[in-house]
Each structure stands twice: as structure tokens, then as C-alpha cells.
Coordinates of C-alpha atoms (C1' of nucleotides) in Angstrom, one line a residue:
Chain R
M1 CA 11.7 34.6 34.3
T2 CA 8.5 34.8 36.2
T3 CA 6.3 32.0 37.3
T4 CA 3.7 32.8 34.7
D5 CA 6.3 32.3 31.9
N6 CA 7.2 28.9 33.2
T7 CA 3.6 27.9 33.5
K8 CA 2.9 29.0 30.0
Q9 CA 5.9 27.1 28.7
S10 CA 5.0 23.9 30.5
N11 CA 1.4 24.3 29.2
R12 CA 2.7 24.5 25.7
D13 CA 5.0 21.6 26.3
K14 CA 2.2 19.5 27.8
K15 CA -0.1 20.2 24.9
Q16 CA 2.6 19.4 22.4
Q17 CA 3.2 16.1 24.2
Q18 CA -0.5 15.3 24.0
L19 CA -0.4 16.0 20.3
L20 CA 2.6 13.8 19.9
D21 CA 0.9 11.0 21.8
A22 CA -2.1 11.1 19.4
A23 CA 0.2 11.3 16.4
E24 CA 2.4 8.5 17.5
K25 CA -0.6 6.3 18.0
L26 CA -2.0 7.0 14.5
F27 CA 1.3 6.9 12.7
S28 CA 2.2 3.6 14.2
Q29 CA -1.2 2.2 13.3
T30 CA -1.4 3.2 9.7
G31 CA 1.9 4.6 8.8
Y32 CA 2.9 8.1 7.6
D33 CA 0.5 8.3 4.6
G34 CA -2.3 6.4 6.3
A35 CA -2.6 8.8 9.2
S36 CA -4.2 12.1 8.3
M37 CA -3.9 15.4 10.1
S38 CA -7.6 15.5 10.8
M39 CA -7.6 12.0 12.2
I40 CA -4.7 12.9 14.5
A41 CA -6.6 16.1 15.5
K42 CA -9.7 14.1 16.3
E43 CA -7.7 11.6 18.3
A44 CA -6.3 14.5 20.3
S45 CA -9.8 16.1 20.5
V46 CA -8.7 19.4 19.0
P47 CA -9.4 21.1 15.7
K48 CA -7.0 20.3 12.9
A49 CA -5.9 24.0 12.6
N50 CA -4.8 23.7 16.2
V51 CA -2.4 20.9 15.4
L52 CA -0.9 22.9 12.7
Y53 CA -0.4 25.8 15.1
Y54 CA 1.9 23.6 17.1
F55 CA 3.6 21.8 14.2
K56 CA 4.0 23.7 11.0
N57 CA 3.2 20.8 8.8
K58 CA 2.7 17.0 8.7
D59 CA 6.3 16.4 8.0
S60 CA 7.5 18.2 11.1
L61 CA 4.9 16.5 13.2
Y62 CA 6.1 13.1 12.0
E63 CA 9.7 14.1 12.5
A64 CA 8.9 15.3 16.1
V65 CA 7.3 11.9 16.8
L66 CA 10.3 10.0 15.6
D67 CA 12.7 12.4 17.4
R68 CA 10.8 11.7 20.7
I69 CA 10.9 8.0 20.2
V70 CA 14.6 8.0 19.3
A71 CA 15.4 10.2 22.3
Q72 CA 13.4 7.9 24.7
W73 CA 14.8 4.8 23.0
N74 CA 18.1 4.7 24.8
L75 CA 19.9 1.9 22.9
G76 CA 20.9 0.3 26.2
L77 CA 24.1 -1.5 27.0
E78 CA 25.5 1.6 28.6
N79 CA 28.4 1.5 31.0
I80 CA 29.4 -2.0 30.1
T81 CA 33.0 -2.9 30.0
P82 CA 34.9 -6.0 28.8
D83 CA 35.3 -7.0 32.5
D84 CA 31.5 -7.6 32.8
D85 CA 30.0 -11.0 32.4
P86 CA 28.6 -11.3 28.9
A87 CA 26.0 -13.8 30.0
V88 CA 24.5 -11.4 32.5
V89 CA 24.8 -8.4 30.2
L90 CA 23.2 -10.1 27.2
Y91 CA 20.5 -11.7 29.3
N92 CA 19.5 -8.5 30.9
Y93 CA 19.6 -6.7 27.5
I94 CA 17.3 -9.3 25.9
K95 CA 15.0 -9.2 28.9
S96 CA 14.6 -5.4 28.8
K97 CA 14.1 -5.5 25.0
I98 CA 11.3 -8.0 25.3
K99 CA 9.7 -6.0 28.0
L100 CA 9.9 -2.9 25.9
A101 CA 8.5 -4.6 22.8
I102 CA 5.5 -5.9 24.7
E103 CA 4.8 -2.8 26.8
Q104 CA 5.5 -0.2 24.1
P105 CA 4.8 -1.9 20.8
M106 CA 3.7 1.3 19.0
Q107 CA 7.2 2.8 19.1
S108 CA 8.8 -0.3 17.7
R109 CA 6.1 -0.5 15.0
L110 CA 6.5 3.1 13.9
F111 CA 10.3 2.7 13.9
A112 CA 9.9 -0.5 11.7
S113 CA 7.5 1.2 9.3
E114 CA 10.0 4.0 8.9
I115 CA 12.9 1.7 8.1
I116 CA 10.8 -0.4 5.7
R117 CA 10.1 2.7 3.7
G118 CA 13.8 3.3 3.4
A119 CA 14.3 5.4 6.5
P120 CA 13.8 8.8 4.8
Y121 CA 13.6 10.6 8.1
L122 CA 15.9 8.4 10.1
Q123 CA 19.0 8.5 8.0
G124 CA 20.6 11.1 10.2
Y125 CA 19.9 9.1 13.3
L126 CA 21.2 5.8 11.8
R127 CA 24.3 7.5 10.5
N128 CA 25.2 9.6 13.5
S129 CA 23.9 7.7 16.4
A130 CA 23.1 4.1 15.6
R131 CA 26.2 3.4 13.6
P132 CA 28.8 4.7 16.2
W133 CA 26.8 2.9 18.9
I134 CA 26.9 -0.4 16.9
R135 CA 30.6 0.0 16.2
E136 CA 31.3 0.6 19.9
K137 CA 29.3 -2.4 21.1
S138 CA 30.8 -4.6 18.4
A139 CA 34.2 -3.8 19.8
L140 CA 32.9 -4.8 23.3
F141 CA 31.6 -8.1 22.0
Q142 CA 34.9 -8.7 20.2
A143 CA 36.8 -8.1 23.4
W144 CA 34.7 -10.8 25.1
I145 CA 35.4 -13.2 22.2
D146 CA 39.1 -12.4 22.2
A147 CA 39.2 -13.0 25.9
G148 CA 37.6 -16.5 25.4
K149 CA 34.5 -15.4 27.3
M150 CA 32.1 -16.3 24.5
N151 CA 32.2 -18.1 21.1
A152 CA 33.3 -16.3 18.0
I153 CA 30.4 -14.7 16.1
D154 CA 30.1 -11.5 14.0
P155 CA 29.1 -9.0 16.7
Q156 CA 27.0 -6.9 14.3
H157 CA 24.9 -9.9 13.3
L158 CA 24.6 -10.9 16.9
L159 CA 23.1 -7.4 17.6
F160 CA 20.8 -7.7 14.6
A161 CA 19.7 -11.1 15.9
I162 CA 18.8 -9.7 19.3
W163 CA 16.9 -6.8 17.9
S164 CA 15.0 -8.8 15.3
T165 CA 13.9 -11.6 17.7
T166 CA 12.8 -9.2 20.4
Q167 CA 11.1 -6.5 18.2
Y168 CA 9.3 -9.3 16.4
Y169 CA 6.9 -9.6 19.3
A170 CA 6.0 -5.9 18.9
D171 CA 6.0 -5.5 15.1
F172 CA 4.3 -8.8 14.3
E173 CA 2.1 -8.8 17.4
A174 CA -1.0 -9.3 15.2
E175 CA 0.5 -12.5 13.7
V176 CA 1.8 -13.9 17.0
L177 CA -1.4 -13.4 18.8
L178 CA -3.6 -14.7 16.0
V179 CA -1.5 -17.8 15.6
Q180 CA -1.7 -18.4 19.4
N181 CA -5.4 -17.5 19.4
K182 CA -4.9 -14.8 22.0
L183 CA -6.2 -11.3 22.3
E184 CA -3.2 -9.9 24.1
Y185 CA 0.1 -11.0 25.7
E186 CA 0.0 -12.3 29.2
N187 CA 2.6 -11.9 31.9
S188 CA 3.6 -15.5 31.4
D189 CA 4.3 -14.9 27.8
V190 CA 6.9 -12.3 28.6
E191 CA 8.7 -14.8 30.7
K192 CA 8.4 -17.6 28.1
I193 CA 9.6 -15.4 25.2
T194 CA 12.5 -14.2 27.3
Q195 CA 13.6 -17.7 28.2
S196 CA 13.3 -19.0 24.6
I197 CA 15.2 -16.1 23.0
A198 CA 17.8 -16.0 25.8
Q199 CA 18.3 -19.8 25.4
L200 CA 18.9 -19.4 21.6
I201 CA 21.2 -16.4 21.8
L202 CA 23.2 -17.2 24.9
T203 CA 23.6 -20.9 24.2
G204 CA 24.2 -19.9 20.6
V205 CA 27.4 -18.1 21.7
G206 CA 28.4 -20.7 24.2
L207 CA 27.0 -19.0 27.3
A208 CA 24.8 -20.3 30.1
I209 CA 21.6 -18.5 31.1
P210 CA 22.6 -16.7 34.4
E211 CA 21.3 -18.0 37.8
Chain G
M1 CA -11.6 -24.2 -26.5
T2 CA -9.9 -22.6 -29.5
T3 CA -6.3 -21.3 -29.6
T4 CA -7.6 -17.7 -29.8
D5 CA -9.4 -18.1 -26.5
N6 CA -6.3 -19.3 -24.8
T7 CA -4.3 -16.5 -26.2
K8 CA -6.8 -14.0 -25.0
Q9 CA -6.8 -15.5 -21.6
S10 CA -3.0 -15.6 -21.4
N11 CA -2.8 -12.0 -22.6
R12 CA -5.2 -10.9 -19.9
D13 CA -3.2 -12.9 -17.4
K14 CA 0.0 -11.5 -18.5
K15 CA -1.2 -7.9 -18.2
Q16 CA -2.7 -8.6 -14.8
Q17 CA 0.7 -9.9 -13.7
Q18 CA 2.4 -6.8 -15.0
L19 CA -0.1 -4.7 -13.1
L20 CA 0.5 -6.8 -10.0
D21 CA 4.3 -6.3 -10.4
A22 CA 3.9 -2.6 -10.4
A23 CA 1.5 -2.6 -7.5
E24 CA 3.7 -4.9 -5.5
K25 CA 6.7 -2.6 -6.0
L26 CA 4.8 0.5 -4.9
F27 CA 2.9 -1.0 -2.1
S28 CA 6.1 -2.4 -0.7
Q29 CA 7.8 0.9 -1.0
T30 CA 5.2 3.2 0.6
G31 CA 2.5 0.9 2.0
Y32 CA -1.1 0.6 1.2
D33 CA -2.0 4.3 1.8
G34 CA 1.2 5.7 0.4
A35 CA 0.9 4.1 -3.0
S36 CA -1.8 5.7 -5.2
M37 CA -3.6 4.2 -8.1
S38 CA -2.2 6.8 -10.4
M39 CA 1.4 6.1 -9.3
I40 CA 0.8 2.4 -9.8
A41 CA -0.6 3.1 -13.3
K42 CA 2.3 5.2 -14.1
E43 CA 4.7 2.5 -12.9
A44 CA 3.0 0.1 -15.2
S45 CA 2.9 2.6 -18.0
V46 CA -0.9 2.5 -18.5
P47 CA -3.7 5.0 -17.8
K48 CA -5.2 4.8 -14.3
A49 CA -8.6 3.8 -15.7
N50 CA -7.0 0.7 -17.3
V51 CA -5.8 -0.5 -13.9
L52 CA -9.3 -0.2 -12.6
Y53 CA -10.6 -2.2 -15.6
Y54 CA -8.6 -5.2 -14.4
F55 CA -9.1 -4.6 -10.6
K56 CA -12.3 -3.2 -9.6
N57 CA -10.8 -1.0 -6.9
K58 CA -7.7 -0.3 -4.8
D59 CA -8.7 -2.8 -2.2
S60 CA -9.0 -5.7 -4.6
L61 CA -5.7 -4.8 -6.2
Y62 CA -4.0 -4.8 -2.9
E63 CA -5.6 -8.1 -2.0
A64 CA -4.5 -9.6 -5.3
V65 CA -1.0 -8.6 -4.6
L66 CA -1.0 -10.1 -1.2
D67 CA -2.7 -13.3 -2.5
R68 CA 0.0 -13.7 -5.1
I69 CA 2.8 -13.3 -2.5
V70 CA 1.2 -15.7 -0.1
A71 CA 0.7 -18.3 -2.9
Q72 CA 4.3 -18.0 -4.1
W73 CA 5.5 -17.9 -0.5
N74 CA 5.5 -21.6 0.2
L75 CA 6.2 -21.8 3.8
G76 CA 8.8 -24.4 3.3
L77 CA 9.7 -27.4 5.5
E78 CA 7.5 -29.6 3.3
N79 CA 7.9 -33.4 3.4
I80 CA 10.0 -33.4 6.5
T81 CA 9.5 -36.3 9.0
P82 CA 10.8 -36.8 12.5
D83 CA 13.3 -39.3 11.0
D84 CA 15.1 -36.5 9.2
D85 CA 18.2 -34.8 10.8
P86 CA 17.1 -31.6 12.5
A87 CA 20.5 -30.0 11.9
V88 CA 20.3 -30.4 8.2
V89 CA 16.6 -29.4 8.0
L90 CA 17.0 -26.3 10.0
Y91 CA 20.2 -25.3 8.3
N92 CA 18.7 -25.6 4.9
Y93 CA 15.6 -23.7 6.0
I94 CA 17.6 -20.8 7.4
K95 CA 19.7 -20.7 4.3
S96 CA 16.7 -20.6 1.9
K97 CA 15.0 -17.9 4.1
I98 CA 18.1 -15.7 4.0
K99 CA 18.4 -16.1 0.2
L100 CA 14.7 -15.2 -0.2
A101 CA 15.0 -12.2 2.1
I102 CA 17.9 -10.8 0.1
E103 CA 16.7 -11.7 -3.4
Q104 CA 13.1 -10.8 -2.9
P105 CA 12.9 -8.2 -0.2
M106 CA 9.8 -6.4 -1.5
Q107 CA 7.6 -9.3 -0.7
S108 CA 8.9 -9.6 2.8
R109 CA 8.5 -5.8 3.4
L110 CA 4.9 -5.7 2.1
F111 CA 4.1 -8.7 4.3
A112 CA 5.6 -6.9 7.2
S113 CA 3.8 -3.6 6.6
E114 CA 0.5 -5.6 6.4
I115 CA 1.2 -7.3 9.8
I116 CA 2.3 -4.1 11.4
R117 CA -1.0 -2.5 10.5
G118 CA -2.8 -5.3 12.2
A119 CA -3.1 -7.7 9.2
P120 CA -6.5 -6.4 8.1
Y121 CA -6.2 -8.4 4.8
L122 CA -4.2 -11.3 6.0
Q123 CA -6.3 -12.5 8.9
G124 CA -7.8 -15.3 6.8
Y125 CA -4.4 -16.5 5.7
L126 CA -3.0 -16.4 9.1
R127 CA -5.9 -18.3 10.6
N128 CA -6.5 -20.8 7.9
S129 CA -3.0 -21.4 6.5
A130 CA -0.3 -20.1 8.8
R131 CA -1.7 -21.4 12.0
P132 CA -2.2 -25.0 11.0
W133 CA 1.2 -25.0 9.4
I134 CA 2.8 -23.7 12.5
R135 CA 1.0 -26.3 14.6
E136 CA 2.1 -29.1 12.3
K137 CA 5.8 -28.0 12.3
S138 CA 5.7 -27.4 16.1
A139 CA 4.7 -31.1 16.5
L140 CA 7.6 -32.1 14.2
F141 CA 10.1 -30.1 16.3
Q142 CA 8.6 -31.5 19.5
A143 CA 9.1 -35.0 18.1
W144 CA 12.8 -34.2 17.6
I145 CA 13.0 -32.9 21.1
D146 CA 11.2 -35.9 22.6
A147 CA 13.6 -38.2 20.7
G148 CA 16.5 -36.4 22.3
K149 CA 17.7 -35.1 18.9
M150 CA 17.7 -31.5 20.0
N151 CA 17.5 -29.4 23.2
A152 CA 14.1 -28.5 24.6
I153 CA 12.7 -25.2 23.4
D154 CA 9.2 -23.9 22.6
P155 CA 8.8 -24.8 18.9
Q156 CA 6.7 -21.8 18.1
H157 CA 9.2 -19.3 19.5
L158 CA 11.9 -21.2 17.6
L159 CA 10.0 -20.6 14.4
F160 CA 9.5 -17.0 15.3
A161 CA 13.2 -16.6 15.9
I162 CA 14.0 -18.1 12.5
W163 CA 11.6 -15.9 10.7
S164 CA 12.5 -12.7 12.6
T165 CA 16.3 -13.1 12.2
T166 CA 16.1 -13.9 8.5
Q167 CA 13.4 -11.4 7.4
Y168 CA 15.2 -8.7 9.3
Y169 CA 17.7 -8.5 6.4
A170 CA 14.8 -7.7 4.0
D171 CA 12.6 -5.5 6.2
F172 CA 15.4 -3.5 7.8
E173 CA 17.7 -3.6 4.7
A174 CA 17.9 0.2 4.8
E175 CA 19.3 0.1 8.4
V176 CA 21.6 -2.8 7.9
L177 CA 23.1 -1.3 4.7
L178 CA 23.4 2.2 6.2
V179 CA 25.1 0.9 9.3
Q180 CA 27.5 -1.1 7.2
N181 CA 28.0 1.8 4.8
K182 CA 27.0 -0.3 1.8
L183 CA 24.8 0.3 -1.1
E184 CA 23.6 -3.3 -1.5
Y185 CA 24.2 -6.8 -0.2
E186 CA 27.1 -8.7 -1.7
N187 CA 27.3 -12.4 -2.2
S188 CA 29.7 -12.7 0.7
D189 CA 27.1 -11.1 2.9
V190 CA 24.6 -13.9 2.2
E191 CA 27.1 -16.4 3.3
K192 CA 28.1 -14.5 6.4
I193 CA 24.6 -13.9 7.5
T194 CA 23.6 -17.5 7.0
Q195 CA 26.6 -18.7 9.1
S196 CA 25.9 -16.3 11.9
I197 CA 22.2 -17.1 12.2
A198 CA 22.7 -20.8 11.7
Q199 CA 25.3 -20.7 14.5
L200 CA 23.0 -19.0 16.9
I201 CA 19.9 -21.0 16.1
L202 CA 21.5 -24.4 15.7
T203 CA 24.0 -24.1 18.6
G204 CA 21.1 -22.6 20.5
V205 CA 19.2 -25.9 20.3
G206 CA 22.3 -28.0 20.8
L207 CA 22.9 -28.9 17.2
A208 CA 26.1 -28.6 15.1
I209 CA 26.2 -26.8 11.8
P210 CA 26.1 -29.7 9.2
E211 CA 29.2 -30.6 7.2
Chain Q
dA1 C1' -19.5 -5.4 -44.4
dA2 C1' -21.8 -5.8 -40.2
dA3 C1' -22.3 -7.2 -35.7
dG4 C1' -20.4 -8.6 -31.5
dT5 C1' -17.0 -8.7 -27.6
dG6 C1' -13.7 -7.4 -24.8
dT7 C1' -10.1 -3.4 -24.1
dT8 C1' -8.4 1.2 -23.8
dT9 C1' -8.8 5.8 -22.5
dG10 C1' -9.7 10.9 -21.4
dA11 C1' -12.9 13.5 -19.2
dC12 C1' -15.2 14.0 -15.2
dC13 C1' -17.2 13.2 -10.4
dT14 C1' -17.0 13.5 -5.2
dT15 C1' -14.4 13.4 -1.2
dT16 C1' -10.5 14.1 1.4
dC17 C1' -6.0 15.6 1.7
dG18 C1' -2.4 19.1 3.7
dG19 C1' -2.3 23.7 4.5
dT20 C1' -3.7 29.0 5.0
dC21 C1' -5.8 32.8 7.1
dA22 C1' -8.4 36.1 9.4
dA23 C1' -11.4 36.6 13.1
dT24 C1' -12.1 35.6 17.9
dG25 C1' -10.9 34.6 22.6
dG26 C1' -8.3 34.6 26.9
dC27 C1' -5.3 37.0 30.0
dG28 C1' -1.7 39.4 32.2
dT29 C1' 0.6 44.3 31.8
dT30 C1' 0.3 49.1 31.7
Chain W
dA1 C1' -10.1 50.5 30.0
dA2 C1' -6.8 49.7 26.6
dC3 C1' -3.2 47.3 24.9
dG4 C1' -0.3 43.3 23.5
dC5 C1' 0.4 38.6 22.8
dC6 C1' -0.2 34.0 22.2
dA7 C1' -3.9 30.4 21.5
dT8 C1' -7.9 28.8 19.3
dT9 C1' -10.8 27.8 15.5
dG10 C1' -14.2 27.8 11.4
dA11 C1' -14.1 28.8 6.8
dC12 C1' -11.7 28.2 2.9
dC13 C1' -8.1 26.8 -0.8
dG14 C1' -5.9 24.1 -4.6
dA15 C1' -4.3 19.6 -5.3
dA16 C1' -4.7 14.9 -5.4
dA17 C1' -7.1 10.9 -4.0
dG18 C1' -10.3 6.8 -5.5
dG19 C1' -13.6 5.8 -8.7
dT20 C1' -17.2 6.2 -12.9
dC21 C1' -18.6 6.4 -17.5
dA22 C1' -19.3 6.6 -22.2
dA23 C1' -17.0 7.0 -26.4
dA24 C1' -13.5 5.0 -29.3
dC25 C1' -10.8 1.0 -30.5
dA26 C1' -9.2 -3.7 -31.9
dC27 C1' -10.3 -8.1 -33.4
dT28 C1' -13.3 -12.2 -34.3
dT29 C1' -17.2 -14.2 -36.0
dT30 C1' -20.9 -14.3 -39.0

DNA sequence: AAAGTGTTTGACCTTTCGGTCAATGGCGTT
DNA sequence: AACGCCATTGACCGAAAGGTCAAACACTTT
């Protein structure tokens, strides 16, 4: 088409992204029911009716926020084969998860709220994306175990353990910071957390922390 | 006092507990904002005005629910000394936490929702109860480490790891069950989860799973 | 029987919710 | 200048929210 069409399209996209930003922030702070359309509009500095022009109702806005998170949230561990070194792979995975949890806690918290509520909007994602992914990576872990590269453990529970320990620092940030009497995480915290978790998980399956 | 007074008091208490049961269920399902007073009243099979006779407003009802959870939720690890065997202590602790997560998931989920929202009602508890408890237990762990009874690790992160891995099966029950294509946990799951987590944590700090 | 005390409840209040709609505005095309 | 098309927005709607209140009720105590 013409250039004007493209500009219009990108303007529309840009505005939609801004609305999604505001919605993501508020949904993650107070949950689906706690965040009102007028609060979201206020956060985005537009009238409420304008939000409803871009998203036909609250449900579809919430769904769009979740869809964006899930799309960005590449589950990781791509292009890994049984020939790779499990210690290196798991260490890097844990490291990236911790980094994500501390730098993008809102996504993790919104995801958690949604699952706690019984995942009404994420059933499709869990069934069609997460489940096959988990099955695939479980097979990878099992191959490592069968090859004697790491100790036997249920691969699914190993994945759950990695997710839970890393996401904890996003979802329970308020608790962790309050207990440690801090206002926010420091760079040194990221390092310390990574080391502690990597030690537990890796040593836990008989691997040494790489390098 | 007289017997009638005690009966009245216990009637009042009993009714209050029933209302707290209903409130706990709904708050844990849909969060503070998602659960309405009329839904809670309906769940308890009483008119809404009756709920507000026992709890002066929604806030105080929510607070009472949290207070009851926190009171029941003994943090565990009581009466442990540096002379005890860390492997036995940690194993039993993990085992009891898993049991609790699977048998009483609502409490864990409500607690999690509250922390995700920034713990507006639990700041006092975290500051005055959880923090001293964590400091005390951290010292205990450190004593074990100093005595060469277990590998060096940051005791606080060890505690966070135990909490996160165990509570995950309550808070993310919907995800775990959906991924495993189950409707509910079975007895064998409790055993398997306990073994997997105990293996990671205990081996992770250089301990063997007891007996 | 009357008075007193705590409990129950329907009716009602204000505010806010999600959502609709018609009027207005901006802007390129003819 | 007139048209068409999407974007913007204030006014408005019914429903549901949290909360109040006074009348009725149950049950002792006198």
C-alpha cells in the first residue's frame, strides 16, 4: 500500500502497545478484578472510551495483555540437544530466568495471578504450548540422565523447581525485599541469587557449576 | 461466667469461623477485589447484611481471614538446635510443606495473591513475625554450615528455595495439573514431589536423603 | 408479662463498574 | 469545497459494588 497506510497502521499499533503497557502494569498490580478500565485509561492518559475503541471490552484487553506476555515469554531452552552439556545449559537457563524475574517482574506476577485464579484465560496456552514444550524438554533431560550425564530425577519436577525458585523473586518480591529490609534488588543480589539457586539445582542433580 | 454466656460466645465464634471459611474460599479463588461481599454471603448462606454485622467492612473481613491463616500457619522448624541432624530436619520440613500445599492450597494461594499485590495487609506480619523467624533459622543453618554438617549456602535463599518449590504445587496447581492432564493430585504425587524436591535441596547442600 | 440484649434481615443509599453512543474532530482523496 | 473514514471523547446507561439503617426477631432476666 501507500506510505500513509503504513504510518496509520504503525500509529495504531503504537497506541495499542501503549494501552497494553498501562493495562499490564495495573493488571499485574491489582489483578483482573482490581484494575478498572478507568484506572487503566488514566494510567495511559486517555479517556476511558478511547481504550474501549481499541479493545472491545475488558476481557479482550486482558487477553491481549496475556497474549503479548506469552508471545514475548519465549520459554527458552531452544536448540538444545542431548549432546550439549547439561551443566552449562541449566546454568544459563537459571541465570536468564533470574534476570527476567528481577528485570520484568510484572509479567511474572500477572502470569502467577492468572494461574492462581485457575488459569481461565491461559488454558489454551498451557494445553497447546506449555504442555508440548514440557514434554519435549523432559525427553531431553531424560536423555541426559540415560546417558549418565546427570543424576536421575523426574524431569517435570526439575522444571517446576527451576521455575518456582526463579519466579519467586518476582512474584514474592515484596516479601523478599521486606525481609531483607531493602527497597529494591541490587546488581549483587542477582549474582547471589543465581549462585544459590544454581548450586541447589545443579549440585542437586550431580552437576558442577560451570567454569 | 454462666454457661449461657459461654454458649453465646461460642455460637458467635462458630458463626464467625463459618463466615471466615466462606471468605477464605472466595478470596483465594478470585482475590480481594474479585470476591464481593454478596458472593461471600451467598457462599455462607446468609444475607449480606449479616456478614457486615460480624465484620464491620470488607477490609476487616479480609484482614481477619489473613490473620487466621497466619495464626494457623505455624512457620515450622520449632525446637530445632544445631545439634540436630540437618538432613532429617530439612527432609521433614519439606515433607510437611508439600503435604500442606496439597491439602490446604487455598491458604497458600491467598497468601501468594496478597504478596503479589505488594502485601498491603501483611507488612506487619512480615516485619514482626516472618523476618525475626527467618533471621533465627538462618543462624541455625549457618551453625550447621560452620560445623561442617552441610555445604555453604546463603541460608535465606535456601529458605526461599524450600518455600517456592513446595508452595508452587499449591499456587500453580492449575498449571501442574493441566500439564500432567490430571484433575487432582493423587497420593502417589505427594510422594513423588517430596522425593524430587528433597533430592534437589538436600543433595544441593551436600546431604543425603535420610533412611 | 415486660424489659433488655444481641441477632437477623430487607430496603435502601451512594459510588463505581463495564460498556454504549452520538457528536465532533482531523485529514487525505476527489 | 465536499466527501469519506477512522479517531476521539463527554454524556449517559443499567448493574453491581460496599455499606447503612431501622424494624423485626429470639432469648434471658427481672
